[in-house]
Each structure stands twice: as structure tokens, then as C-alpha cells.
CSV table of C-alpha atoms and ligand atoms in Angstrom, one decimal:
chain,number,residue,atom,x,y,z
A,113,UNK,CA,14.5,19.6,-17.5
A,114,UNK,CA,13.5,16.0,-18.0
A,115,UNK,CA,10.1,14.9,-16.7
A,116,UNK,CA,7.6,11.9,-17.0
A,117,UNK,CA,4.2,13.2,-18.1
A,118,UNK,CA,0.7,11.7,-18.5
A,119,UNK,CA,-0.2,12.8,-21.9
A,120,UNK,CA,-3.4,10.7,-22.1
A,121,UNK,CA,-5.4,9.0,-19.4
A,122,UNK,CA,-5.8,5.2,-19.9
A,123,UNK,CA,-4.9,1.8,-18.5
A,124,UNK,CA,-2.7,1.0,-21.4
A,125,UNK,CA,-1.0,4.4,-21.6
A,126,UNK,CA,2.7,4.7,-20.6
A,127,UNK,CA,4.2,7.9,-19.1
A,128,UNK,CA,6.3,9.8,-21.6
A,129,UNK,CA,9.7,11.2,-20.9
A,130,UNK,CA,9.8,14.8,-22.2
A,131,UNK,CA,11.9,18.0,-21.9
A,132,UNK,CA,10.2,20.9,-20.1
A,133,UNK,CA,11.1,24.3,-18.7
A,134,UNK,CA,11.8,24.6,-15.0
A,135,UNK,CA,8.8,25.3,-12.8
A,136,UNK,CA,7.9,28.8,-11.7
A,137,UNK,CA,8.6,29.6,-8.0
A,138,UNK,CA,5.7,31.5,-6.4
A,139,UNK,CA,5.7,33.7,-3.2
A,140,UNK,CA,5.8,30.8,-0.7
A,141,UNK,CA,7.4,28.2,-2.9
A,142,UNK,CA,10.6,26.3,-2.7
A,143,UNK,CA,12.3,25.0,-5.9
A,144,UNK,CA,13.6,21.5,-5.3
A,145,UNK,CA,16.2,19.6,-7.4
A,146,UNK,CA,14.8,16.1,-7.2
A,147,UNK,CA,17.2,13.4,-6.2
A,148,UNK,CA,14.7,10.5,-5.8
A,149,UNK,CA,11.0,10.0,-6.2
A,150,UNK,CA,8.8,7.4,-4.5
A,151,UNK,CA,6.3,5.4,-6.6
A,152,UNK,CA,2.8,4.9,-5.3
A,153,UNK,CA,-0.4,3.1,-6.5
A,154,UNK,CA,-2.0,6.5,-6.5
A,155,UNK,CA,0.3,7.4,-9.5
A,156,UNK,CA,-1.2,4.5,-11.4
A,157,UNK,CA,-4.7,5.2,-10.3
A,158,UNK,CA,-4.4,8.9,-11.5
A,159,UNK,CA,-2.7,7.9,-14.7
A,160,UNK,CA,-5.3,5.3,-15.7
A,161,UNK,CA,-8.1,7.8,-15.0
A,162,UNK,CA,-9.6,6.2,-11.9
A,163,UNK,CA,-9.3,9.4,-9.9
A,164,UNK,CA,-10.5,11.8,-12.5
A,165,UNK,CA,-13.7,12.7,-10.6
A,166,UNK,CA,-11.8,13.5,-7.4
A,167,UNK,CA,-8.6,14.9,-8.8
A,168,UNK,CA,-9.3,16.2,-12.3
A,169,UNK,CA,-5.8,16.9,-13.6
A,170,UNK,CA,-5.8,18.3,-17.1
A,171,UNK,CA,-3.4,16.5,-19.5
A,172,UNK,CA,-0.5,16.8,-20.1
A,173,UNK,CA,0.8,16.9,-16.5
A,174,UNK,CA,3.9,15.6,-14.6
A,175,UNK,CA,3.1,12.6,-12.4
A,176,UNK,CA,4.7,11.6,-9.0
A,177,UNK,CA,3.8,12.2,-5.3
A,178,UNK,CA,6.9,11.6,-3.3
A,179,UNK,CA,10.2,13.4,-3.4
A,180,UNK,CA,13.6,13.9,-1.7
A,181,UNK,CA,16.0,16.5,-2.9
A,182,UNK,CA,17.8,19.8,-2.4
A,183,UNK,CA,16.3,23.3,-2.2
A,184,UNK,CA,17.8,25.4,-5.0
A,185,UNK,CA,15.7,28.5,-4.9
A,186,UNK,CA,13.1,30.1,-2.5
A,187,UNK,CA,10.2,32.5,-3.0
A,188,UNK,CA,10.3,35.9,-1.2
A,189,UNK,CA,7.7,34.7,1.4
A,190,UNK,CA,9.6,31.5,2.4
A,191,UNK,CA,10.8,31.3,6.0
A,192,UNK,CA,11.4,27.7,6.8
A,193,UNK,CA,14.0,26.7,4.1
A,194,UNK,CA,17.0,28.1,2.4
A,195,UNK,CA,19.0,27.0,-0.7
A,196,UNK,CA,21.1,23.9,0.1
A,197,UNK,CA,18.6,22.4,2.5
A,198,UNK,CA,17.9,18.6,2.0
A,199,UNK,CA,14.1,18.1,2.2
A,200,UNK,CA,11.5,15.4,1.5
A,201,UNK,CA,7.8,15.9,0.7
A,202,UNK,CA,4.5,14.8,-0.6
A,203,UNK,CA,3.5,17.9,-2.5
A,204,UNK,CA,-0.1,18.9,-2.3
A,205,UNK,CA,-2.8,17.7,-4.7
A,206,UNK,CA,-2.8,19.8,-7.9
A,207,UNK,CA,0.9,20.6,-7.3
A,208,UNK,CA,2.2,17.0,-7.8
A,209,UNK,CA,5.0,16.2,-10.3
A,210,UNK,CA,7.9,14.6,-8.6
A,211,UNK,CA,8.9,12.4,-11.6
A,212,UNK,CA,10.9,15.3,-12.8
A,213,UNK,CA,14.4,16.9,-12.4
A,214,UNK,CA,12.8,19.9,-10.5
A,215,UNK,CA,9.6,20.6,-8.7
A,216,UNK,CA,8.3,23.7,-7.0
A,217,UNK,CA,6.0,23.4,-4.0
A,218,UNK,CA,4.6,25.4,-1.1
A,219,UNK,CA,7.1,25.3,1.7
A,220,UNK,CA,4.3,24.1,4.1
A,221,UNK,CA,4.3,20.7,2.3
A,222,UNK,CA,8.0,20.0,2.9
A,223,UNK,CA,10.2,18.9,5.9
A,224,UNK,CA,13.9,18.5,6.5
A,225,UNK,CA,15.0,15.1,5.4
A,226,UNK,CA,15.9,12.7,8.2
A,227,UNK,CA,19.7,13.0,8.6
A,228,UNK,CA,20.1,9.2,8.9
A,229,UNK,CA,18.4,8.4,5.6
A,230,UNK,CA,19.8,8.3,2.1
A,231,UNK,CA,17.9,10.3,-0.6
A,232,UNK,CA,16.5,7.0,-1.9
A,233,UNK,CA,15.2,6.0,1.5
A,234,UNK,CA,13.8,9.4,2.3
A,235,UNK,CA,11.8,9.5,-1.0
A,236,UNK,CA,10.0,6.3,0.1
A,237,UNK,CA,8.5,7.9,3.2
A,238,UNK,CA,6.2,10.9,2.7
A,239,UNK,CA,3.0,9.5,1.2
A,240,UNK,CA,2.8,6.3,3.2
A,241,UNK,CA,4.2,7.9,6.4
A,242,UNK,CA,1.5,10.7,6.3
A,243,UNK,CA,-1.2,8.1,5.4
A,244,UNK,CA,-0.3,6.1,8.5
A,245,UNK,CA,0.0,9.2,10.7
A,246,UNK,CA,-3.3,10.6,9.6
A,247,UNK,CA,-5.1,7.2,10.0
A,248,UNK,CA,-3.5,6.1,13.3
A,249,UNK,CA,-3.0,9.4,15.1
A,250,UNK,CA,-5.5,11.9,13.6
A,251,UNK,CA,-8.4,9.6,12.9
A,252,UNK,CA,-8.0,6.7,15.2
A,253,UNK,CA,-6.3,8.5,18.1
A,254,UNK,CA,-4.5,5.1,18.7
A,255,UNK,CA,-3.4,4.7,22.3
A,256,UNK,CA,-1.1,2.5,24.3
A,257,UNK,CA,-2.6,-0.9,24.9
A,258,UNK,CA,-5.2,-0.8,22.1
A,259,UNK,CA,-5.4,-3.5,19.5
A,260,UNK,CA,-5.1,-2.5,15.8
A,261,UNK,CA,-5.4,-4.7,12.7
A,262,UNK,CA,-3.3,-3.3,9.8
A,263,UNK,CA,-3.9,-5.1,6.5
A,264,UNK,CA,-1.1,-5.9,4.1
A,265,UNK,CA,1.7,-5.3,6.6
A,266,UNK,CA,4.3,-5.9,3.9
A,267,UNK,CA,3.1,-3.1,1.6
A,268,UNK,CA,4.2,0.5,1.5
A,269,UNK,CA,1.6,1.7,4.0
A,270,UNK,CA,1.7,-1.4,6.1
A,271,UNK,CA,5.4,-1.5,6.7
A,272,UNK,CA,5.2,2.1,8.0
A,273,UNK,CA,1.9,1.7,9.9
A,274,UNK,CA,3.1,-1.4,11.8
A,275,UNK,CA,6.2,0.5,13.1
A,276,UNK,CA,4.1,3.6,14.0
A,277,UNK,CA,1.5,1.5,15.9
A,278,UNK,CA,4.2,-0.3,17.8
A,279,UNK,CA,5.9,3.0,18.7
A,280,UNK,CA,2.5,4.2,20.1
A,281,UNK,CA,2.3,1.1,22.2
A,282,UNK,CA,-0.5,-0.8,20.4
A,283,UNK,CA,-0.8,-4.6,19.8
A,284,UNK,CA,-0.6,-5.1,16.1
A,285,UNK,CA,-2.1,-7.8,13.9
A,286,UNK,CA,-1.5,-7.9,10.2
A,287,UNK,CA,-2.0,-10.0,7.0
A,288,UNK,CA,0.5,-10.9,4.4
A,289,UNK,CA,1.5,-14.0,2.4
A,290,UNK,CA,3.8,-16.7,3.9
A,291,UNK,CA,7.0,-15.3,2.3
A,292,UNK,CA,6.6,-12.0,4.1
A,293,UNK,CA,5.7,-13.2,7.6
A,294,UNK,CA,9.3,-12.7,8.9
A,295,UNK,CA,9.4,-9.2,7.4
A,296,UNK,CA,6.2,-8.1,9.2
A,297,UNK,CA,7.4,-9.7,12.5
A,298,UNK,CA,10.7,-7.9,12.2
A,299,UNK,CA,8.8,-4.6,12.0
A,300,UNK,CA,7.0,-5.4,15.2
A,301,UNK,CA,3.7,-7.2,14.2
A,302,UNK,CA,2.5,-9.3,17.2
A,303,UNK,CA,0.1,-11.4,15.1
A,304,UNK,CA,0.9,-12.2,11.5
A,305,UNK,CA,-1.8,-14.0,9.5
A,306,UNK,CA,-1.1,-15.7,6.2
A,307,UNK,CA,-4.1,-14.4,4.2
A,308,UNK,CA,-3.7,-17.2,1.6
A,309,UNK,CA,-4.2,-19.9,4.3
A,310,UNK,CA,-6.1,-18.4,7.2
A,311,UNK,CA,-9.2,-16.2,7.5
A,312,UNK,CA,-8.4,-13.1,9.7
A,313,UNK,CA,-12.0,-13.0,10.8
A,314,UNK,CA,-11.7,-16.3,12.7
A,315,UNK,CA,-8.4,-15.2,14.4
A,316,UNK,CA,-9.1,-11.6,15.5
A,317,UNK,CA,-11.8,-10.4,17.9
A,318,UNK,CA,-12.6,-7.2,19.8
A,319,UNK,CA,-10.2,-5.0,17.9
A,320,UNK,CA,-10.2,-1.2,18.6
A,321,UNK,CA,-9.1,-0.2,15.1
A,322,UNK,CA,-8.8,-1.7,11.6
A,323,UNK,CA,-6.8,0.0,8.8
A,324,UNK,CA,-8.4,-1.3,5.7
A,325,UNK,CA,-6.5,-1.2,2.4
A,326,UNK,CA,-8.1,-4.1,0.5
A,327,UNK,CA,-11.3,-5.0,-1.4
A,328,UNK,CA,-14.9,-4.6,-0.5
A,329,UNK,CA,-15.2,-8.2,0.9
A,330,UNK,CA,-12.2,-7.6,3.2
A,331,UNK,CA,-13.8,-4.2,4.3
A,332,UNK,CA,-17.1,-5.9,5.3
A,333,UNK,CA,-15.3,-8.7,7.2
A,334,UNK,CA,-13.3,-6.1,9.0
A,335,UNK,CA,-16.4,-4.7,10.6
A,336,UNK,CA,-16.8,-8.0,12.4
A,337,UNK,CA,-13.4,-8.1,14.1
A,338,UNK,CA,-14.1,-4.7,15.8
A,339,UNK,CA,-15.5,-4.3,19.3
A,340,UNK,CA,-18.5,-2.1,19.7
A,341,UNK,CA,-17.3,1.5,19.4
A,342,UNK,CA,-14.3,0.4,17.3
A,343,UNK,CA,-13.2,2.3,14.2
A,344,UNK,CA,-12.8,1.0,10.7
A,345,UNK,CA,-10.7,3.4,8.6
A,346,UNK,CA,-10.4,2.6,5.0
A,347,UNK,CA,-7.8,4.0,2.6
A,348,UNK,CA,-9.0,1.9,-0.4
A,349,UNK,CA,-12.6,3.2,-0.5
A,350,UNK,CA,-15.4,3.8,-0.6
A,351,UNK,CA,-15.1,7.5,-0.1
A,352,UNK,CA,-17.7,8.9,2.3
A,353,UNK,CA,-19.6,12.2,2.8
A,354,UNK,CA,-17.0,13.4,5.3
A,355,UNK,CA,-14.4,13.2,2.5
A,356,UNK,CA,-16.7,15.2,0.2
A,357,UNK,CA,-16.8,18.0,2.8
A,358,UNK,CA,-13.0,17.9,3.2
A,359,UNK,CA,-12.4,18.4,-0.6
A,360,UNK,CA,-15.3,20.9,-1.0
A,361,UNK,CA,-17.0,18.5,-3.5
A,362,UNK,CA,-19.8,19.9,-5.7
A,363,UNK,CA,-23.3,18.7,-5.0
A,364,UNK,CA,-23.2,16.0,-7.6
A,365,UNK,CA,-20.0,14.4,-6.2
A,366,UNK,CA,-21.4,14.7,-2.7
A,367,UNK,CA,-24.4,12.6,-3.7
A,368,UNK,CA,-22.2,10.1,-5.5
A,369,UNK,CA,-20.0,9.7,-2.3
A,370,UNK,CA,-23.1,9.3,-0.1
A,371,UNK,CA,-24.4,6.5,-2.4
A,372,UNK,CA,-21.0,4.8,-2.7
A,373,UNK,CA,-20.5,4.5,1.0
A,374,UNK,CA,-24.2,4.0,2.0
A,375,UNK,CA,-23.9,0.2,2.3
A,376,UNK,CA,-20.8,0.0,4.6
A,377,UNK,CA,-22.0,3.0,6.7
A,378,UNK,CA,-25.3,1.2,7.3
A,379,UNK,CA,-23.6,-2.1,8.2
A,380,UNK,CA,-21.2,-0.3,10.5
A,381,UNK,CA,-24.1,1.5,12.3
A,382,UNK,CA,-25.9,-1.8,12.8
A,383,UNK,CA,-22.8,-3.3,14.6
A,384,UNK,CA,-22.2,-0.1,16.6
A,385,UNK,CA,-18.8,0.6,15.0
A,386,UNK,CA,-17.6,3.7,13.1
A,387,UNK,CA,-16.6,3.7,9.5
A,388,UNK,CA,-14.6,6.5,7.8
A,389,UNK,CA,-12.6,6.9,4.6
A,390,UNK,CA,-9.2,8.6,4.6
A,391,UNK,CA,-7.5,10.2,1.6
A,392,UNK,CA,-4.2,11.4,2.9
A,393,UNK,CA,-3.1,15.0,2.4
A,394,UNK,CA,0.2,16.9,2.2
A,395,UNK,CA,1.4,18.1,5.6
A,396,UNK,CA,4.9,19.4,6.2
A,397,UNK,CA,4.4,19.7,10.0
A,398,UNK,CA,3.4,16.1,10.4
A,399,UNK,CA,6.3,15.1,8.2
A,400,UNK,CA,8.7,17.0,10.6
A,401,UNK,CA,7.3,14.8,13.4
A,402,UNK,CA,8.0,11.8,11.3
A,403,UNK,CA,11.6,13.0,10.7
A,404,UNK,CA,12.0,13.0,14.5
A,405,UNK,CA,10.7,9.4,14.8
A,406,UNK,CA,13.0,8.2,12.0
A,407,UNK,CA,16.1,10.0,13.5
A,408,UNK,CA,15.3,8.5,16.9
A,409,UNK,CA,15.3,5.0,15.2
A,410,UNK,CA,11.7,4.3,16.0
A,411,UNK,CA,10.8,3.9,12.3
A,412,UNK,CA,13.0,2.6,9.5
A,413,UNK,CA,12.3,2.7,5.7
A,414,UNK,CA,11.6,-0.6,4.0
A,415,UNK,CA,12.8,-0.4,0.4
A,416,UNK,CA,12.1,-3.1,-2.1
A,417,UNK,CA,13.6,-1.7,-5.3
A,418,UNK,CA,15.5,1.4,-6.4
A,419,UNK,CA,15.3,1.9,-10.2
A,420,UNK,CA,16.9,4.5,-12.5
A,421,UNK,CA,14.7,7.4,-13.5
A,422,UNK,CA,14.5,6.2,-17.1
A,423,UNK,CA,12.7,3.1,-15.8
A,424,UNK,CA,9.8,5.0,-14.1
A,425,UNK,CA,7.3,3.1,-16.2
A,426,UNK,CA,8.8,-0.3,-15.1
A,427,UNK,CA,8.7,0.9,-11.5
A,428,UNK,CA,5.0,1.7,-11.8
A,429,UNK,CA,4.3,-1.7,-13.4
A,430,UNK,CA,6.0,-3.4,-10.5
A,431,UNK,CA,4.0,-1.4,-7.9
A,432,UNK,CA,0.8,-2.3,-9.8
A,433,UNK,CA,1.7,-6.0,-9.5
A,434,UNK,CA,0.7,-5.7,-5.8
A,435,UNK,CA,3.7,-7.7,-4.7
A,436,UNK,CA,6.0,-4.9,-3.5
A,437,UNK,CA,7.7,-5.5,-0.1
A,438,UNK,CA,7.7,-2.0,1.2
A,439,UNK,CA,8.5,0.8,-1.3
A,440,UNK,CA,9.7,1.3,-4.8
A,441,UNK,CA,11.8,4.4,-5.6
A,442,UNK,CA,13.3,5.9,-8.8
A,443,UNK,CA,16.6,7.6,-8.6
A,444,UNK,CA,16.5,10.9,-10.5
A,445,UNK,CA,19.9,12.4,-9.8
B,1824,NAP,N1,-6.4,6.8,0.7
B,1824,NAP,C1,-5.1,7.1,0.8
B,1824,NAP,O1,-4.7,8.2,1.3
B,1824,NAP,C2,-4.1,6.1,0.5
B,1824,NAP,C3,-2.7,6.3,0.7
B,1824,NAP,C4,-1.8,5.3,0.4
B,1824,NAP,C5,-2.3,4.1,-0.2
B,1824,NAP,N2,-3.6,3.9,-0.4
B,1824,NAP,C6,-4.2,2.7,-1.0
B,1824,NAP,O2,-3.9,1.7,-0.1
B,1824,NAP,C7,-3.7,0.4,-0.7
B,1824,NAP,C8,-2.4,-0.1,-0.2
B,1824,NAP,O3,-1.3,0.8,-0.6
B,1824,NAP,P1,0.2,0.3,-0.5
B,1824,NAP,O4,1.0,1.4,-1.1
B,1824,NAP,O5,0.5,-0.1,0.9
B,1824,NAP,O6,0.2,-1.0,-1.5
B,1824,NAP,P2,1.4,-1.9,-1.9
B,1824,NAP,O7,2.7,-1.4,-1.3
B,1824,NAP,O8,1.4,-2.0,-3.4
B,1824,NAP,O9,1.0,-3.3,-1.3
B,1824,NAP,C9,1.7,-4.5,-1.7
B,1824,NAP,C10,1.6,-5.5,-0.5
B,1824,NAP,O10,0.3,-5.9,-0.3
B,1824,NAP,C11,0.3,-7.2,0.1
B,1824,NAP,N3,-1.0,-7.8,-0.2
B,1824,NAP,C12,-1.5,-8.0,-1.5
B,1824,NAP,N4,-2.8,-8.6,-1.4
B,1824,NAP,C13,-3.0,-8.8,-0.1
B,1824,NAP,C14,-4.1,-9.3,0.7
B,1824,NAP,N5,-5.2,-9.7,0.0
B,1824,NAP,N6,-4.0,-9.3,2.0
B,1824,NAP,C15,-2.9,-8.8,2.6
B,1824,NAP,N7,-1.8,-8.3,2.0
B,1824,NAP,C16,-1.9,-8.3,0.7
B,1824,NAP,C17,1.4,-7.8,-0.7
B,1824,NAP,O11,1.9,-8.9,0.1
B,1824,NAP,P3,2.1,-10.4,-0.6
B,1824,NAP,O12,3.0,-10.2,-1.8
B,1824,NAP,O13,2.6,-11.2,0.5
B,1824,NAP,O14,0.7,-10.8,-1.0
B,1824,NAP,C18,2.4,-6.7,-0.8
B,1824,NAP,O15,3.5,-6.8,0.1
B,1824,NAP,C19,-3.7,0.8,-2.2
B,1824,NAP,O16,-5.0,0.5,-2.7
B,1824,NAP,C20,-3.4,2.2,-2.3
B,1824,NAP,O17,-3.9,2.9,-3.4
B,1824,NAP,C21,-4.5,4.9,-0.1
């Protein structure tokens, strides 16, 4: 089967298209023929070596975190799926590899594809959908009537998170550049701030929740738009000790995480707000809930580009530009 692999870590390294044998199907695995694969910044961060400490993949390995496709084989312990089922998934860490003709994964990571989405649309959802779900529902417990500030509303996470927050009944503020204001408003944003012209800190006050996806300066400013008791959830770092516990980090990594997040945790404490880092994880059950919301029309995919599989490197370069409006997907089959 054809697959794009990372053969060497590095900023200048490109993925290589190679021929490999089909993956092994374990007891609780499903084998999926990949139709489309979503491209994420996480793919670039892993490939350039930024994530080596947290996710130490040994080269060579197949890259890719989002998939839609058809189940072609199931392990003897599989109970949720059968051959022929159309699924989508963000396979678990250490079992990634969706830039490939086939992937095997534990059945607990997958969900039935929303019936009203094409394969390309479905592949754009899992990683960003689960990120928004775990931030807004699990961590923030976002409730009707609360105010949330979602940064970069026109990006992959932002386009999904705005729609989920509106579905939950929140008031949503977001940032984007002038050209994307109409897009974020069409998704439901109540307040759209052009970050190149206006400073969100002077516009927003007394927010319950901030979903931070930008740099350190933005993270620190975000603390000041929260009301006392508010929650700052960051998906762009710094990782905190709670995350170290979640991934069972060794003692050295635990110390590193404590040091990396010490500054922001101290500032948050001083202002009486809560800071936490989120690194999303695979979750087929939550993805099934997302399927229901999509089938009910509450959330729609936002696709910027669909490129042919052979152009996976170009798709990654485009995502790395930071200008994507919603998601970028490669069509494998
Ligand atoms: N921890 C996790 O589990 C997790 C999960 C998913 C993503 N992430 C991280 O979260 C970040 C966002 O991911 P993503 O996939 O949503 O990114 P993305 O899709 O690449 O974001 C691109 C969008 O960001 C907007 N943007 C760029 N600079 C901005 C700024 N200063 N203020 C507001 N908007 C800005 C751009 O709009 P304009 O073109 O209008 O500027 C563009 O539409 C990344 O760092 C990613 O690695 C983390």
C-alpha cells in the first residue's frame, strides 16, 4: 500500500511516498481503507521534531491523524463495527498513520461517519471536533448564557468550536483578520474582532472561558479578559503538570512541564482564574456524539482545500502558512 512516511525529523524534511505492507489487525482492531485524511498542524509539529519529548515516534513512521474510510476487516474482539461500515476517526497516539491507503486502529477510537457528509468533509472533523469537545464540554463545562472567547475563529479548531459553543447556548467572541469576519459570523460568532486592527483586551471583559490557540503574549492577555473564577484553556501550550499526569510522564518530563507552565500558572493564580493545558485525545464515543450533532445540522464542516493524496506535502505546507480557512484534506481514494 502507498503511504507518506517521516523518515527523518527536521523542519526542512519532506514526507516520503513509499510502498508498504498492509497493517496488522489486532484483537480489537478494525482495518480501514482510507478515503480521505485531514491535515493538521500537529502533523507538521511531529514531523519537524517539536513533539519528540511528548510523542517519541521512532522513524520511519506513517504520519496523519484524521481519517474517513471504509472498514475492510475486523479483529475477533470487535463488536461495534463490521466490514463495509463507513467510519471516521482520530486514531490514538502511537497508532497514527492516516496518510496511507490503509490503517488499523482500535475500534474504540472510531465512530460511524455522519451520513450527511462526504468522505472529504468527514475527514476534516475528528481532531478539531474532539479538541473543541474536550475543551468546551469536558474542561470548561460550558453552559447556556456563558461568555466564551475562541481565538482564531476561522481556523480548523475555531470553525468547529464556534458552532459547538453556539449549540451549547453561549455568547461567542472570536478573532480573525478582516477577510474572514463574514465567515466567523456565518458560523455564529456574536463578536468578531479583527486582530490586525483591534486589541481584544480592550473589547472583551468578564468572560467565563477563553480557548487560547495563539502565542505566549496572547495567552497572557487572555488572562485579563476573564472574570474571577474564569477558565483559560490553552491548546497551544505551555503544557502543565496535569498533562504530565495524564500521559504518565517520567519524573524529568514532569519537572520540565512544571517549569514551562510556572509563569502562566502564577499569573492566573494572582488574578483568581484557572489555567489549564489541553492535548486532545482519541475518543470514539465523543466522536459518536459529534456525529449526532452533525446529522442534526447543528455543526457543519468548513473545508478550505481538498488536494490529491500525492500532494500531501503541499497540503502540509499550506496548513503551516497559518492562513487556512477551516480545514485542509487530502483525498486518498
Ligand atoms: N492541544 C491540542 O490538542 C490541539 C489540537 C488542535 C490544534 N492545536 C493547536 O491549536 C492551534 C490552532 O490550530 P488550528 O488547526 O485551528 O490552526 P489553523 O487552522 O492553521 O489556523 C489558521 C487560522 O488562524 C487564523 N489566525 C492566524 N493568526 C491569528 C491571530 N494572531 N489571531 C487570530 N487568528 C489568527 C487565520 O486567520 P487569518 O488568515 O484571518 O489570519 C487562519 O484562519 C495550533 O497551534 C495547533 O497546533 C492543538
